mmCIF file of C-alpha atoms and ligand atoms in Angstrom:
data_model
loop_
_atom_site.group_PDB
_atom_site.id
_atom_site.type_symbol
_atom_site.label_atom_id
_atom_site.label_comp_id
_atom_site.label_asym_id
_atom_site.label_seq_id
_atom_site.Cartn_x
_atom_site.Cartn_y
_atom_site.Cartn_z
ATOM 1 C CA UNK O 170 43.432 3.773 -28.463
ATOM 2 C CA UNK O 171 42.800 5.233 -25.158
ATOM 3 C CA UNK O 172 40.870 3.022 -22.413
ATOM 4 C CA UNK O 173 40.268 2.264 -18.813
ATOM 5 C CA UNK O 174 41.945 -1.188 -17.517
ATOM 6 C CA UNK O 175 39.866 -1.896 -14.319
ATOM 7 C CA UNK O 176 41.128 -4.769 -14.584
ATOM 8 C CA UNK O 177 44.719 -4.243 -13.378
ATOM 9 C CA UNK O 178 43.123 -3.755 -9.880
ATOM 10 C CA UNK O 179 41.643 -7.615 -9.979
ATOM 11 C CA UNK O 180 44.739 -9.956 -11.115
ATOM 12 C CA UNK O 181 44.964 -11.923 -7.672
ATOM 13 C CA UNK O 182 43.271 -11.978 -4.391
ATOM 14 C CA UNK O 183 45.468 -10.010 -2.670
ATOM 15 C CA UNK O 184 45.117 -7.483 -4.920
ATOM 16 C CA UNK O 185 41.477 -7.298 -4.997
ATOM 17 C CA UNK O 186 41.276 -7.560 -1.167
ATOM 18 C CA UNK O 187 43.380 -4.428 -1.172
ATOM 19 C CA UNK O 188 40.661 -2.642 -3.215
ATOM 20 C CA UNK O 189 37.760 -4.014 -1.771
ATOM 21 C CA UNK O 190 35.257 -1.860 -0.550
ATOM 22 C CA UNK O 191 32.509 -4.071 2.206
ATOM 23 C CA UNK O 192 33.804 -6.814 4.076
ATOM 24 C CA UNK O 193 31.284 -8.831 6.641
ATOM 25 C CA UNK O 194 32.163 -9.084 9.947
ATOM 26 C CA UNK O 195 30.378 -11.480 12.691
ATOM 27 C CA UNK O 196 30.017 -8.182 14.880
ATOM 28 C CA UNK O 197 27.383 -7.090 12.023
ATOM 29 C CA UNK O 198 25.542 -10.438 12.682
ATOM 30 C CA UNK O 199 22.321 -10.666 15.493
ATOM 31 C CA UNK O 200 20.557 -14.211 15.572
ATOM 32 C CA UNK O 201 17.031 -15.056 16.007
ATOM 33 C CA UNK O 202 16.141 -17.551 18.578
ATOM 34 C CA UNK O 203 12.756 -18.907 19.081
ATOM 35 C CA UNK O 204 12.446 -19.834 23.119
ATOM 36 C CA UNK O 205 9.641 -22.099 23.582
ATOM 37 C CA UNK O 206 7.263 -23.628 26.992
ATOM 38 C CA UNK O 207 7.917 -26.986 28.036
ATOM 39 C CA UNK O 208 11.089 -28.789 28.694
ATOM 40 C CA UNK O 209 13.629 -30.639 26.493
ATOM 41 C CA UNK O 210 12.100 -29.399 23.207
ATOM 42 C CA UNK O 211 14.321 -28.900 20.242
ATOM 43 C CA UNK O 212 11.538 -28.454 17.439
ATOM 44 C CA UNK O 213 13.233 -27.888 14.040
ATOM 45 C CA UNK O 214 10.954 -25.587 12.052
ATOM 46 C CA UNK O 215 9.843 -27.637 9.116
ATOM 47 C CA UNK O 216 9.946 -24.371 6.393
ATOM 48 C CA UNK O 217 13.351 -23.346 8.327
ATOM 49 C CA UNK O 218 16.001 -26.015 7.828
ATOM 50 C CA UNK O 219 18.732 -25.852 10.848
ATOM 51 C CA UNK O 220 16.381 -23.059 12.750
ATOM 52 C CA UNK O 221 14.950 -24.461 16.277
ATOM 53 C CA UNK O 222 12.306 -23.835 19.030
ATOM 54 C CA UNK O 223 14.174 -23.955 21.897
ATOM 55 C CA UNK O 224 13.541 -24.684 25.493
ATOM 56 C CA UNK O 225 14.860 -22.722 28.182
ATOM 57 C CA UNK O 226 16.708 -25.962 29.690
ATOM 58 C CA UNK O 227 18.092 -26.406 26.163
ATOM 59 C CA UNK O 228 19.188 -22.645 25.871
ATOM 60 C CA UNK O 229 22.456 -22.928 27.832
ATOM 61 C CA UNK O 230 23.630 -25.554 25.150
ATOM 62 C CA UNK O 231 22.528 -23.098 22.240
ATOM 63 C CA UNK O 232 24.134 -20.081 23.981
ATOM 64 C CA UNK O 233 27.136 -21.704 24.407
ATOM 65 C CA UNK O 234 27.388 -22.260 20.273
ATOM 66 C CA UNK O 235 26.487 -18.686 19.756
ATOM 67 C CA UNK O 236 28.934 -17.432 22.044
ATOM 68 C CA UNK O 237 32.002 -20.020 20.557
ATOM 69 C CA UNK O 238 31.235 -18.369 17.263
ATOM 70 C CA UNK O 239 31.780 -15.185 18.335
ATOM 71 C CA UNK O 240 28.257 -13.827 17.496
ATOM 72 C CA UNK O 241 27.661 -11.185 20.093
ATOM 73 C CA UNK O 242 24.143 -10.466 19.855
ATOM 74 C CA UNK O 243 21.159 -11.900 20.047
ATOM 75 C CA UNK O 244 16.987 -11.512 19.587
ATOM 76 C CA UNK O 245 14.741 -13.487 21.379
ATOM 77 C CA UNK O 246 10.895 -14.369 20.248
ATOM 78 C CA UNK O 247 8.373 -16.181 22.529
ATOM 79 C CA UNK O 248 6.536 -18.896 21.920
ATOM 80 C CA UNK O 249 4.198 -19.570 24.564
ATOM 81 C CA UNK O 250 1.652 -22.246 24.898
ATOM 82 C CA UNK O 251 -1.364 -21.482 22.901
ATOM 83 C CA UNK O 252 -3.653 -21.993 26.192
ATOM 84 C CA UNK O 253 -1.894 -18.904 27.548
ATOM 85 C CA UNK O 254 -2.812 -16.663 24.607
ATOM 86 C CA UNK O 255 -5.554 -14.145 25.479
ATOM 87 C CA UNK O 256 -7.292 -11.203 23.567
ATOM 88 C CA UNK O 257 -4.054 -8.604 25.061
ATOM 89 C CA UNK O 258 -1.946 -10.378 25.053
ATOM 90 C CA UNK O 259 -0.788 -10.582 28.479
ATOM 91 C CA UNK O 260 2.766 -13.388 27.920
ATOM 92 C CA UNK O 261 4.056 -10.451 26.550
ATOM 93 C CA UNK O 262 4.104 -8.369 29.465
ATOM 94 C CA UNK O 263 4.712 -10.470 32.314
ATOM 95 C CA UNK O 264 7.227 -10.850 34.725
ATOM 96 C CA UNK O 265 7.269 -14.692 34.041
ATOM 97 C CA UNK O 266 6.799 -14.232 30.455
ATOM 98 C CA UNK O 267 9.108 -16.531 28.289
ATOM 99 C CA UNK O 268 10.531 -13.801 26.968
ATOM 100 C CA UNK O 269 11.181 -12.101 30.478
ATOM 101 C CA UNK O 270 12.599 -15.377 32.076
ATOM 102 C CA UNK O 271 15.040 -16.483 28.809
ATOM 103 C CA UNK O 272 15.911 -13.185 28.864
ATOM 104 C CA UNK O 273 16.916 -13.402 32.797
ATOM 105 C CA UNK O 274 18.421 -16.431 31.718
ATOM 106 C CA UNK O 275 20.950 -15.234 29.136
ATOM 107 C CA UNK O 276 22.207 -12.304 30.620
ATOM 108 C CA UNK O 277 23.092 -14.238 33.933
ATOM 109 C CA UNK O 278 24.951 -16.878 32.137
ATOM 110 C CA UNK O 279 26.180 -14.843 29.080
ATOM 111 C CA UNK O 280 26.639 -11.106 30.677
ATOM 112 C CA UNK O 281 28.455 -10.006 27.633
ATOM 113 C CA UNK O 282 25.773 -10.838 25.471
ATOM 114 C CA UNK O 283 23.590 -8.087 23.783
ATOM 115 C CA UNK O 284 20.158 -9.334 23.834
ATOM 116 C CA UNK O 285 17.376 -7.720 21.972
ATOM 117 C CA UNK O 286 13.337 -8.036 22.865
ATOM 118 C CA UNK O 287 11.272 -8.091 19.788
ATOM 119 C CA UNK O 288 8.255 -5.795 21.163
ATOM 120 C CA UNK O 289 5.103 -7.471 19.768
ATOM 121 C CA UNK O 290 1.728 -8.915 21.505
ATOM 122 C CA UNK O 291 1.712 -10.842 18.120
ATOM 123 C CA UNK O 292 3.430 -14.288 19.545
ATOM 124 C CA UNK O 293 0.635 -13.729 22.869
ATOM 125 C CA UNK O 294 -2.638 -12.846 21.372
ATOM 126 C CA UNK O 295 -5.227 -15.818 20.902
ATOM 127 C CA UNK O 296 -6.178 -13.750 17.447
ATOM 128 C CA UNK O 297 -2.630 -13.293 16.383
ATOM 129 C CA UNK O 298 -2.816 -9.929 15.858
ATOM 130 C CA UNK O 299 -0.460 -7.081 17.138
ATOM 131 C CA UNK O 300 -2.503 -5.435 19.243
ATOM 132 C CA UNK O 301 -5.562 -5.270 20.777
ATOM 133 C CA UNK O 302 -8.899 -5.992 18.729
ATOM 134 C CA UNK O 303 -12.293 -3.548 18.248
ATOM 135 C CA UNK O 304 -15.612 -5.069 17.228
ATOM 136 C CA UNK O 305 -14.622 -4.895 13.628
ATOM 137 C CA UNK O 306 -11.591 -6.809 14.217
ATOM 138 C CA UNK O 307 -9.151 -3.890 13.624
ATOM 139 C CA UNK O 308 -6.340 -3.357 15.816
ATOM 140 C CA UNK O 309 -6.644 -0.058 18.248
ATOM 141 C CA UNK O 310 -3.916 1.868 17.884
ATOM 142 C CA UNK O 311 -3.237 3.829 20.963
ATOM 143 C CA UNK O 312 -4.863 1.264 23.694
ATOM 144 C CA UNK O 313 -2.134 -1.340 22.321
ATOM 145 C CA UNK O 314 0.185 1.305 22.972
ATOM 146 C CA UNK O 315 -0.074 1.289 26.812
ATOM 147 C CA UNK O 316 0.495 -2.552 26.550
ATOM 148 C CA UNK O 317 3.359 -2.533 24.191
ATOM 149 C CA UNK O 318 5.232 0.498 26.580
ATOM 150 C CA UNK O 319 4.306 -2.097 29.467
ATOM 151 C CA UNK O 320 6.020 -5.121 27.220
ATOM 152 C CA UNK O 321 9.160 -3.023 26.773
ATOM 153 C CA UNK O 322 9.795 -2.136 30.216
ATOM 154 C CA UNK O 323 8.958 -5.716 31.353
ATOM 155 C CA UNK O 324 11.365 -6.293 28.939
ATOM 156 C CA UNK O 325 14.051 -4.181 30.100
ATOM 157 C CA UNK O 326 13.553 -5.137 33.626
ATOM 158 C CA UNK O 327 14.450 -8.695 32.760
ATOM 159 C CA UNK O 328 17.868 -7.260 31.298
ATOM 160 C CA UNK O 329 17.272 -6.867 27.582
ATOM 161 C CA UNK O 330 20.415 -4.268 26.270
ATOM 162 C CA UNK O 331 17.939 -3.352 23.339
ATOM 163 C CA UNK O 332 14.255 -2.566 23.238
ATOM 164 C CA UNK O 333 13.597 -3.783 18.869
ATOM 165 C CA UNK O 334 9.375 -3.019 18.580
ATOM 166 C CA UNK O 335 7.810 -4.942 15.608
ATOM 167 C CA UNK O 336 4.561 -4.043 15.450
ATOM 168 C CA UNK O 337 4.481 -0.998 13.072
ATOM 169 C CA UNK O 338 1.414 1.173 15.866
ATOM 170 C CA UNK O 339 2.102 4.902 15.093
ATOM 171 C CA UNK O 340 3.599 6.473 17.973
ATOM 172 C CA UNK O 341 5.068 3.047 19.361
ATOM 173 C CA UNK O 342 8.470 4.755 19.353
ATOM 174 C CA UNK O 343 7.485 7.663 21.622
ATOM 175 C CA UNK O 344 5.448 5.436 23.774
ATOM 176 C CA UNK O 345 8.047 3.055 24.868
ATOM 177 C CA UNK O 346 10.596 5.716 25.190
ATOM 178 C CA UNK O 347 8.378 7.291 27.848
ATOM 179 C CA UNK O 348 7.538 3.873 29.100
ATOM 180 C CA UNK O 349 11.341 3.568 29.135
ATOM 181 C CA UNK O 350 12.599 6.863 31.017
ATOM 182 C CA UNK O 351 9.446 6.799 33.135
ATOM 183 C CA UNK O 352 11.102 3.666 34.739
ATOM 184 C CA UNK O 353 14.453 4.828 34.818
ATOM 185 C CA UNK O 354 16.018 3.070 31.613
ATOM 186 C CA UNK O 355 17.174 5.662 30.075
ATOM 187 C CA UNK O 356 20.246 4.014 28.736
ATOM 188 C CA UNK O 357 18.330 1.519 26.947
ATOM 189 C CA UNK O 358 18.440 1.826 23.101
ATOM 190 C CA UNK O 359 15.389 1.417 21.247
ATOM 191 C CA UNK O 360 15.648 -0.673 17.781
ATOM 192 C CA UNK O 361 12.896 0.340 15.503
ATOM 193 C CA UNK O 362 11.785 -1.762 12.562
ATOM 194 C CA UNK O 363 10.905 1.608 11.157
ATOM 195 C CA UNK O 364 10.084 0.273 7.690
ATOM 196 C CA UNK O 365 8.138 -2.977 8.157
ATOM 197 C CA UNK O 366 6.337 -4.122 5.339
ATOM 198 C CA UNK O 367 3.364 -6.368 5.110
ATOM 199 C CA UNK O 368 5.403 -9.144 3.121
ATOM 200 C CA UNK O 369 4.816 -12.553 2.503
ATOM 201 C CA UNK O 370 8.067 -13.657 3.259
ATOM 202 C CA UNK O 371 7.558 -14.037 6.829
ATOM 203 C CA UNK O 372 5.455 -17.120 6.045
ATOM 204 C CA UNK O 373 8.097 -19.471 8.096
ATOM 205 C CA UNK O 374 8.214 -16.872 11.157
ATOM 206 C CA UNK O 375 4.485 -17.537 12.088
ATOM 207 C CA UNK O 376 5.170 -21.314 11.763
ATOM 208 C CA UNK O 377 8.324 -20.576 14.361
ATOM 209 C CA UNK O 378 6.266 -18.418 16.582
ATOM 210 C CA UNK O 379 2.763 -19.714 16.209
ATOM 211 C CA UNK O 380 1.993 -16.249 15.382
ATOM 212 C CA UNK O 381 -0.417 -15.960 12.061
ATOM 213 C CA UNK O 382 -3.373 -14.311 12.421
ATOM 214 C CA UNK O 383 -6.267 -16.170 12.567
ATOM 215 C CA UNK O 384 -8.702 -14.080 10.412
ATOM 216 C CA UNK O 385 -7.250 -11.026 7.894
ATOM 217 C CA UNK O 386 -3.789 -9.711 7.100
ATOM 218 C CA UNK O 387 -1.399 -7.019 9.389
ATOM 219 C CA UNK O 388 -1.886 -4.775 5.939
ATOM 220 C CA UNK O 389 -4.274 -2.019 7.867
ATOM 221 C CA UNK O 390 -0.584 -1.244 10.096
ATOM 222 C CA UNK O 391 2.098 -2.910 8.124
ATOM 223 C CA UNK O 392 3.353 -1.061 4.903
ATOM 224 C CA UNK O 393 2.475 -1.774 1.191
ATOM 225 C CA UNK O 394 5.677 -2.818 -0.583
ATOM 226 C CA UNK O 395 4.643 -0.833 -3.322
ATOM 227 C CA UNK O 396 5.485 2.585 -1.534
ATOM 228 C CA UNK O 397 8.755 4.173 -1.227
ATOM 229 C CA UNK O 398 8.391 7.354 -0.110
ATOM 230 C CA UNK O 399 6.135 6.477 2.485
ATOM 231 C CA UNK O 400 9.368 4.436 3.929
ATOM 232 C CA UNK O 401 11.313 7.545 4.889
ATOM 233 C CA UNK O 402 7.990 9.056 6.567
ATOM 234 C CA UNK O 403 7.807 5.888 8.605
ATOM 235 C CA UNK O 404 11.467 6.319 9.151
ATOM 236 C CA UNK O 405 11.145 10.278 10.056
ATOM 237 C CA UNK O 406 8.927 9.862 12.307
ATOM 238 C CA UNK O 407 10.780 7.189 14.430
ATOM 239 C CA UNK O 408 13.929 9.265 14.275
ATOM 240 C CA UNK O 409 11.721 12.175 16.033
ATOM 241 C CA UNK O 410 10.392 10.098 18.450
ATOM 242 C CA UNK O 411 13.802 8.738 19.738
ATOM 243 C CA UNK O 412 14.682 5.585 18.171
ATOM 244 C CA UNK O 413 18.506 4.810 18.412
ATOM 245 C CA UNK O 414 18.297 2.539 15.594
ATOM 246 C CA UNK O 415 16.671 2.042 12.382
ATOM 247 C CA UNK O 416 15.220 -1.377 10.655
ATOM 248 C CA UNK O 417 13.773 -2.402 7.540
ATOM 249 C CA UNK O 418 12.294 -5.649 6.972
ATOM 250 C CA UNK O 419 12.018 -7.494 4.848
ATOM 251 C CA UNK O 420 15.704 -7.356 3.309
ATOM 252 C CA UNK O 421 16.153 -8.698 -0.018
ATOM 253 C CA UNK O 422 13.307 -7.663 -2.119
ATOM 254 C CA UNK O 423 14.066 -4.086 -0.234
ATOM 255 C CA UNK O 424 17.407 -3.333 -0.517
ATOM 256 C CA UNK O 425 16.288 0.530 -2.304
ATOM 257 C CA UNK O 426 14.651 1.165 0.672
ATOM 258 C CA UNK O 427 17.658 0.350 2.997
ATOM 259 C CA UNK O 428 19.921 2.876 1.047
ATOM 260 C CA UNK O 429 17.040 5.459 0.745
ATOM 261 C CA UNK O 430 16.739 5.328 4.241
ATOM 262 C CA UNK O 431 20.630 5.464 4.873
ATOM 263 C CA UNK O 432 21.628 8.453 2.530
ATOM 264 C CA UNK O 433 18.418 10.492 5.235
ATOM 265 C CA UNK O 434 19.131 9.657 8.399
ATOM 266 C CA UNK O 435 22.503 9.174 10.613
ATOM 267 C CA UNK O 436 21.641 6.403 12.818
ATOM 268 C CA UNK O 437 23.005 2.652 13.060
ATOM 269 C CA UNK O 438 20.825 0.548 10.265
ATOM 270 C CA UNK O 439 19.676 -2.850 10.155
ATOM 271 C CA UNK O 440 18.306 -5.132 7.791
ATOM 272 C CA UNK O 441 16.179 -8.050 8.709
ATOM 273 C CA UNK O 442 16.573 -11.057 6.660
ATOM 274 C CA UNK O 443 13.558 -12.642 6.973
ATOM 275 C CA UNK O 444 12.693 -15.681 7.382
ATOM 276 C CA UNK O 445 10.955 -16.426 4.128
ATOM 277 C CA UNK O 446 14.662 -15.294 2.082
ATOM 278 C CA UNK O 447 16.068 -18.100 4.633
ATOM 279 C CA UNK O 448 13.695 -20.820 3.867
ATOM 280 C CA UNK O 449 13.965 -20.575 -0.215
ATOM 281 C CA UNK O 450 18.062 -20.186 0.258
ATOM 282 C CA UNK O 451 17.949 -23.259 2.686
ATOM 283 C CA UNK O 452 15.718 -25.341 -0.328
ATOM 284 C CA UNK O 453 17.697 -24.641 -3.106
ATOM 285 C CA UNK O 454 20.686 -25.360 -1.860
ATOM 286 C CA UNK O 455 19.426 -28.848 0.215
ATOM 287 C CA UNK O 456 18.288 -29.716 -3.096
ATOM 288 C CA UNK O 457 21.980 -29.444 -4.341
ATOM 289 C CA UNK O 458 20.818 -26.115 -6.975
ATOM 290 C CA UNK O 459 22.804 -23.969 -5.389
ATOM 291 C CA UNK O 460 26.332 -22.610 -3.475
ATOM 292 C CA UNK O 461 24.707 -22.009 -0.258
ATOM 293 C CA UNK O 462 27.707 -19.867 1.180
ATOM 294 C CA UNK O 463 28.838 -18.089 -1.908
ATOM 295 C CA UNK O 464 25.434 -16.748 -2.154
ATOM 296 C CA UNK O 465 24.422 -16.407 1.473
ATOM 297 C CA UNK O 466 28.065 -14.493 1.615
ATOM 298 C CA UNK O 467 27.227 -12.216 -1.934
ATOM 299 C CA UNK O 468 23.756 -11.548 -0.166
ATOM 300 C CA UNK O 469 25.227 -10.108 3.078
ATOM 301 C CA UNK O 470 27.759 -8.187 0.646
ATOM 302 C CA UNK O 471 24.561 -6.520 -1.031
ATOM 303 C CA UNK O 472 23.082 -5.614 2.579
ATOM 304 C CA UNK O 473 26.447 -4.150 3.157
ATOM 305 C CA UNK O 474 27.062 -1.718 0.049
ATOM 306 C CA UNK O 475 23.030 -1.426 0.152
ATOM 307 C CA UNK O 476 24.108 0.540 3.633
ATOM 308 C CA UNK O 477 22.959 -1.263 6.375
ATOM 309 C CA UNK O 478 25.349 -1.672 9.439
ATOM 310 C CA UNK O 479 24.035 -4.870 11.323
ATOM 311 C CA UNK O 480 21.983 -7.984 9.605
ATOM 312 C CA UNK O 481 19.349 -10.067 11.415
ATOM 313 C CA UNK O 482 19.776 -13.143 9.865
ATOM 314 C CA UNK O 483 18.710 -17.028 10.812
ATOM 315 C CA UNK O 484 22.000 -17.555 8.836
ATOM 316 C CA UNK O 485 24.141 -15.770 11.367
ATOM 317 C CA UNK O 486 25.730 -19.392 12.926
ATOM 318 C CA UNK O 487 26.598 -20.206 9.427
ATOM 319 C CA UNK O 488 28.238 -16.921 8.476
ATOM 320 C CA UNK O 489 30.294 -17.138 11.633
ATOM 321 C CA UNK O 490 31.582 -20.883 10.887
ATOM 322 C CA UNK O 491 32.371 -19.671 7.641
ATOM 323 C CA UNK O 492 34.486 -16.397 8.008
ATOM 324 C CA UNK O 493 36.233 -18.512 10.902
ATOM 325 C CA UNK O 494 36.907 -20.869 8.490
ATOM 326 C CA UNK O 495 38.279 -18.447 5.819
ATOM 327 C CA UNK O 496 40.435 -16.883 8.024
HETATM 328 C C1 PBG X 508 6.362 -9.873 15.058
HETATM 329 C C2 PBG X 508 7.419 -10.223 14.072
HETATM 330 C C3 PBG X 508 7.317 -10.868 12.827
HETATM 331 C C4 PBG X 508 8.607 -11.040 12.351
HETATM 332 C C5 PBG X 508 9.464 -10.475 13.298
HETATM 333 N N1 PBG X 508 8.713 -9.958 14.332
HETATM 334 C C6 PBG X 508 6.146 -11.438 12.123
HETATM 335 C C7 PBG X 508 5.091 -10.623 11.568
HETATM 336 O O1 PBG X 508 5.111 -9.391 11.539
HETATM 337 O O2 PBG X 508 4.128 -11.270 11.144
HETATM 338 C C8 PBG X 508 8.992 -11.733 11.072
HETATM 339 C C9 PBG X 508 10.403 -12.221 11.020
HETATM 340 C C10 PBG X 508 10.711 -13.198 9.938
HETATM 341 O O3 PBG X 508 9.905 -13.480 9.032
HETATM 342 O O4 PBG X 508 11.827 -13.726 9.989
HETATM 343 N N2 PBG X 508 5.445 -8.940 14.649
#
């Protein structure tokens, strides 16, 4: 009888590390923090298990763990003081923003660092939306896209090494690039999270970053999971405009859409895993249900072979500890 025996190529370890095809690396991991106003705050977010709002006097400390891990890059969200929010969404864009001064921060105690802006008014509007309002309550698309090109290069004048917008405008790619060259940072890569989906796992993120909207849903700019297609027209269209990377978010429930994505275009990929796909790994396994790392470890496996290159992941500090420990 005449068969296949795949399984002469698992018998031991060694064996099946010689054959094995995706490997994680900590260089693929960038971690979220959440910088916060105020002073000696360490908030642990109640749906996020081991996930903090920070203070910048408590940032150092946190740094220094990132950088002992050997994670080498980093994005930073806001959280300002809800008495600062305002219809615009101004914290986003000034030079004293939180963003703008952690951001100062980090790359003149950590030069080596990469840090990453998330470009969103989101975290800064008193509404919670992602741009600026009209009567109906419907964000304008192309007067929030003066303020977001503003954000970025406030951004990139504080030092952030990437420019990562968020908040799914059309033409927010080809706006902050201009914003961008226009003020002479033209080596600054742009990060887009090209395929954003209106998701409900990002429940625990607006907890983090005080960022819900306070009437409605983001589903009039953020994409239906349903579609597909409509994911490499999102995509297309940010490759045209000059991103330098490509994102899609949420990770898990959208790991098609990663590949899809990969197989059309040639540029760097990320996945964000969100923070919703953190909070219900974090439960079961603080329950005792499950192997925290052999899944967390299996999940960053499927990212992998799905084809993404890098992983946003609130997980990242873990991961490190762990392949440390393993090697
Ligand atoms: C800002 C932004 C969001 C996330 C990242 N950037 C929230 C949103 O779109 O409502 C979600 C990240 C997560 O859930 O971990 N627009």
């Amino acid at each position: 009888m005449e068969f296949t025996r795949h399984r002469r190529l698992r018998v031991s370890e060694n064996m099946r590390s010689l054959v094995r095809e995706n490997h994680v690396h900590v260089e693929d991991l960038i971690y979220p923090i959440f910088v916060i106003a105020g002073e000696n705050v360490k908030n642990e977010i109640k749906s996020m298990p081991g996930v903090f709002q920070i203070s910048m006097d408590l940032l150092k400390a946190e740094m220094e763990e990132v950088v002992a891990l050997g994670i080498k890059s980093v994005i930073l969200f806001g959280v300002p003081e809800e008495a600062e929010k305002d219809a615009c969404g101004s914290g986003a864009f000034h030079d004293h923003g939180i963003v703008q001064v952690a951001t100062r921060f980090v790359k003149e105690h950590f030069p080596e660092m990469i840090v990453i802006a998330d470009t969103c008014l989101c975290e800064y509007t008193e509404h919670g939306h992602c741009g600026v309002l009209d009567e109906k309550g419907s964000v304008i698309n192309d007067e929030t896209l003066v303020l977001l090109k503003q954000t970025a290069v406030s951004q990139a004048q504080a030092g952030a090494d990437i420019i990562a917008p968020s908040n799914m405008m059309d033409g927010f790619v080809a706006a902050i690039r201009e914003g961008l060259d226009e003020a002479g940072f033209h080596h600054i890569p742009i990060m887009s999270y090209a395929v954003k989906y209106a998701s409900a796992f990002y429940g625990p993120f607006r907890d983090a970053a005080n960022s819900a909207p306070k009437f409605g849903d983001r589903k009039q700019y953020q994409m239906d999971p349903a579609n597909r297609l409509e994911a490499l027209r999102e995509a297309e269209s940010d490759v045209l405009e000059g991103a330098d990377f490509l994102m899609v978010k949420p990770a898990m429930a959208f790991m098609d859409i990663i590949r899809d994505v990969k197989n059309e275009f040639n540029l760097p990929m990320v996945a964000y895993n969100v923070s919703g796909e953190y909070a219900m790994i974090k439960a079961a396994a603080l329950n005792g249900w499950i192997d925290e790392k052999r899944i967390v470890m299996e999940l960053m496996l499927g990212f992998k072979r799905s084809g993404c290159n890098l992983v946003i992941t609130y997980h990242a500090k873990d991961i490190a500890r762990w392949l440390k420990e393993s090697r």
